[in-house]
Short mmCIF file of C-alpha atoms in Angstrom, two decimals:
data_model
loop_
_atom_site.label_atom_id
_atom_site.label_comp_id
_atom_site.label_asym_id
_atom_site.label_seq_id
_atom_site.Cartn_x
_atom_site.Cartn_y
_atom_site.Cartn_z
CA UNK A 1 22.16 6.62 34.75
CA UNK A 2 24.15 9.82 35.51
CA UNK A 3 22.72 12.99 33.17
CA UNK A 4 25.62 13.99 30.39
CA UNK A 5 26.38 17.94 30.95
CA UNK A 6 28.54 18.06 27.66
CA UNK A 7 27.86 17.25 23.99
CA UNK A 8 28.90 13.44 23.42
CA UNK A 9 29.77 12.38 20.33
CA UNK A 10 28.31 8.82 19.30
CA UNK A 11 30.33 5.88 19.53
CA UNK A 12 30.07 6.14 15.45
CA UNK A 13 28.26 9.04 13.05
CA UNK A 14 24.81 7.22 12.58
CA UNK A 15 22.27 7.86 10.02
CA UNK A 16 19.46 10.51 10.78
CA UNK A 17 16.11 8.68 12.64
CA UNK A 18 12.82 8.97 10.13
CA UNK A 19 11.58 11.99 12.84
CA UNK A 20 14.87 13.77 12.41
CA UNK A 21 15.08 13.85 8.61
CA UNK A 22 11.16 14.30 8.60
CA UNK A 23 12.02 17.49 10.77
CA UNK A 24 14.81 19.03 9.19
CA UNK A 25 13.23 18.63 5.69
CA UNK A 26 10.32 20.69 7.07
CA UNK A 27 12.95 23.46 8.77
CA UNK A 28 14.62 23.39 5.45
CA UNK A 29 11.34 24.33 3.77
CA UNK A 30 9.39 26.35 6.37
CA UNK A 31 11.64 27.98 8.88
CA UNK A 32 12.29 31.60 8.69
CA UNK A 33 15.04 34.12 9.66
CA UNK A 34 14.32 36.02 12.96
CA UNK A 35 13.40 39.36 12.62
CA UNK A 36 16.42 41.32 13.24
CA UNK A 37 16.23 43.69 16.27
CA UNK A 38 17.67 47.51 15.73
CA UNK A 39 20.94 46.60 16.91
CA UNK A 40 21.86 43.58 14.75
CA UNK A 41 22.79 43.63 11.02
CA UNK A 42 20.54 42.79 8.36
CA UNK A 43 19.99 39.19 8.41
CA UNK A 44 20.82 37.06 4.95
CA UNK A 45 18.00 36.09 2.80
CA UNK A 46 17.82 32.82 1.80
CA UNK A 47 17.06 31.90 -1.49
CA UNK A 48 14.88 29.03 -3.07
CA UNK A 49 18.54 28.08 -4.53
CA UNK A 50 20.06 27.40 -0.81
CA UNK A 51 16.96 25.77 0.25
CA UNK A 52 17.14 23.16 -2.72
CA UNK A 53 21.06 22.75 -1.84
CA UNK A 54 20.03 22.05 1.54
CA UNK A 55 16.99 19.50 0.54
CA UNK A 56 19.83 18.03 -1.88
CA UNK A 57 22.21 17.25 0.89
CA UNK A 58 19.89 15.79 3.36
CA UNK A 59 20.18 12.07 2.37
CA UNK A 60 24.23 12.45 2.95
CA UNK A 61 24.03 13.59 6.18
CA UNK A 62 24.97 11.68 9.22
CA UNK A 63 24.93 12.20 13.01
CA UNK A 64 27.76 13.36 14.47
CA UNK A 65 27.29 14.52 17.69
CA UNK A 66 23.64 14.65 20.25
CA UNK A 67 23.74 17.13 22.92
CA UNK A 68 24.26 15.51 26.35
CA UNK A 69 22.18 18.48 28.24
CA UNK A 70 19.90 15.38 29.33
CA UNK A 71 16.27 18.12 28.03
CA UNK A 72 17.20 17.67 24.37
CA UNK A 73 17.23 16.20 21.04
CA UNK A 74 19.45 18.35 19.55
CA UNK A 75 22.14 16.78 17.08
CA UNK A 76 25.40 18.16 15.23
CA UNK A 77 25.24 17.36 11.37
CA UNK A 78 27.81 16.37 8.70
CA UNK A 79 28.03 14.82 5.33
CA UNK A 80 28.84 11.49 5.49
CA UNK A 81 32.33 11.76 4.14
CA UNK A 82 33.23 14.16 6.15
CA UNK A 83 31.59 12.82 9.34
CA UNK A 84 35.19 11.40 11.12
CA UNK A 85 35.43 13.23 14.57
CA UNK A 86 33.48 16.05 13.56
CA UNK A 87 32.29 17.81 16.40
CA UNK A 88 29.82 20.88 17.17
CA UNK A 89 32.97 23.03 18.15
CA UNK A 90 34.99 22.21 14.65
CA UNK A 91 31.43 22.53 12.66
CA UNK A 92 30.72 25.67 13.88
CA UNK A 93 27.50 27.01 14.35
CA UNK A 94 26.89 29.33 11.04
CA UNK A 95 23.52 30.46 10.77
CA UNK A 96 21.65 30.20 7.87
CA UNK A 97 24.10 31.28 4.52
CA UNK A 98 26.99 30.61 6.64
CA UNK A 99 26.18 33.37 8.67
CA UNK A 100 23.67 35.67 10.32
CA UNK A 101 20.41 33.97 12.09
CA UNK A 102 19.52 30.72 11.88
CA UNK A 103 16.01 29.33 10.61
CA UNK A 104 14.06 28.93 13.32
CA UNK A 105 10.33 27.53 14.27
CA UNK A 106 8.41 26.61 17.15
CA UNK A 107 6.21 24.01 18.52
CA UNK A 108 4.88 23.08 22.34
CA UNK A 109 7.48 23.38 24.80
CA UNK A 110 10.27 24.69 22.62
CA UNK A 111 12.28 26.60 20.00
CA UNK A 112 13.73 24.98 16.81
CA UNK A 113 16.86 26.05 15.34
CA UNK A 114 18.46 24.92 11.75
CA UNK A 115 22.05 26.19 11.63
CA UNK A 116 23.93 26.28 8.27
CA UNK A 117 26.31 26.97 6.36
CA UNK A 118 26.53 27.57 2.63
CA UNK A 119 26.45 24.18 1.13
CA UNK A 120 24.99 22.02 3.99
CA UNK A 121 22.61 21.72 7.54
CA UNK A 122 25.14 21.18 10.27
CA UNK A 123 23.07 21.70 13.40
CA UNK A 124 19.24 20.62 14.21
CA UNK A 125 18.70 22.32 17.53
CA UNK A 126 15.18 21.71 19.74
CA UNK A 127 15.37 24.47 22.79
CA UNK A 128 12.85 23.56 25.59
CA UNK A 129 11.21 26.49 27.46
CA UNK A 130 9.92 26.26 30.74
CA UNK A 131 11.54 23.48 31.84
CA UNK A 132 10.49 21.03 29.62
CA UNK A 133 12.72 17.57 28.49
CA UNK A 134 12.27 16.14 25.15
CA UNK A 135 13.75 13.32 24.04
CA UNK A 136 12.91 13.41 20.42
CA UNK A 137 12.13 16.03 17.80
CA UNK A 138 8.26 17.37 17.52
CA UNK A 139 6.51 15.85 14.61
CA UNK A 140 6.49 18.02 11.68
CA UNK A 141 2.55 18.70 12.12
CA UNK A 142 2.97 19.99 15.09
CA UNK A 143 5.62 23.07 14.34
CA UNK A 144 4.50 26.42 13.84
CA UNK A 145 6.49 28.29 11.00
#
């Protein structure tokens, strides 16, 4: 089979797998805000408050879109009523608060990223390093926060 260079939507939004709702419960919990470097703006804090909003929407969410890079797991998020057509490019890619950094983590082989925006997760992103492919999100034990 010919490797996918673009995001592909699924033929339908699908529900999150055990691993990936496993995974972005712990990002929603764990992860942290980058430190910001001297030449970016203070990054947002995120409050218990956004964290529970987050947890809260989790059992809404749907797939909408799985990167096509062919070395990742990484899938676009939306709430299940609103999960017609959306794509990556229409969600946007807030960080965390709707803007600044996202949360991010790490584990073996990669970077996580949790993009959101103020009420909801809309992007669970795995980034291998050193050349590694991943088909499926680390398991929560194994992701350094």
């Amino acid at each position: 089979m010919a490797r996918r260079t673009a995001e592909q939507p699924p033929a339908q939004p699908r529900p999150l797998t055990e691993r990936e709702t496993a995974v972005l419960l712990a990002m929603i919990e764990h992860a942290t805000e980058d430190e910001p470097t001297l030449d970016d703006a203070e990054p947002s804090t995120v409050t218990p408050a956004q964290r529970e909003r987050w947890r809260a929407a989790v059992g809404g969410l749907v797939v909408t879109e799985t990167c096509g890079c062919g070395t990742c797991p990484t899938i676009t998020l939306a709430p299940e009523d609103e999960a017609s057509g959306t794509s990556a490019a229409e969600a946007g890619m807030p960080g965390a608060n709707g803007g600044g950094s996202p949360l991010m983590a790490s584990s073996e082989g990669g970077v996580l990223l949790l993009f959101a925006d103020e009420r909801t997760p809309r992007m669970l992103e795995f980034a291998p390093v050193q050349g590694g492919v991943f088909d499926e999100f680390p398991p929560p034990a194994q992701i350094v926060f």
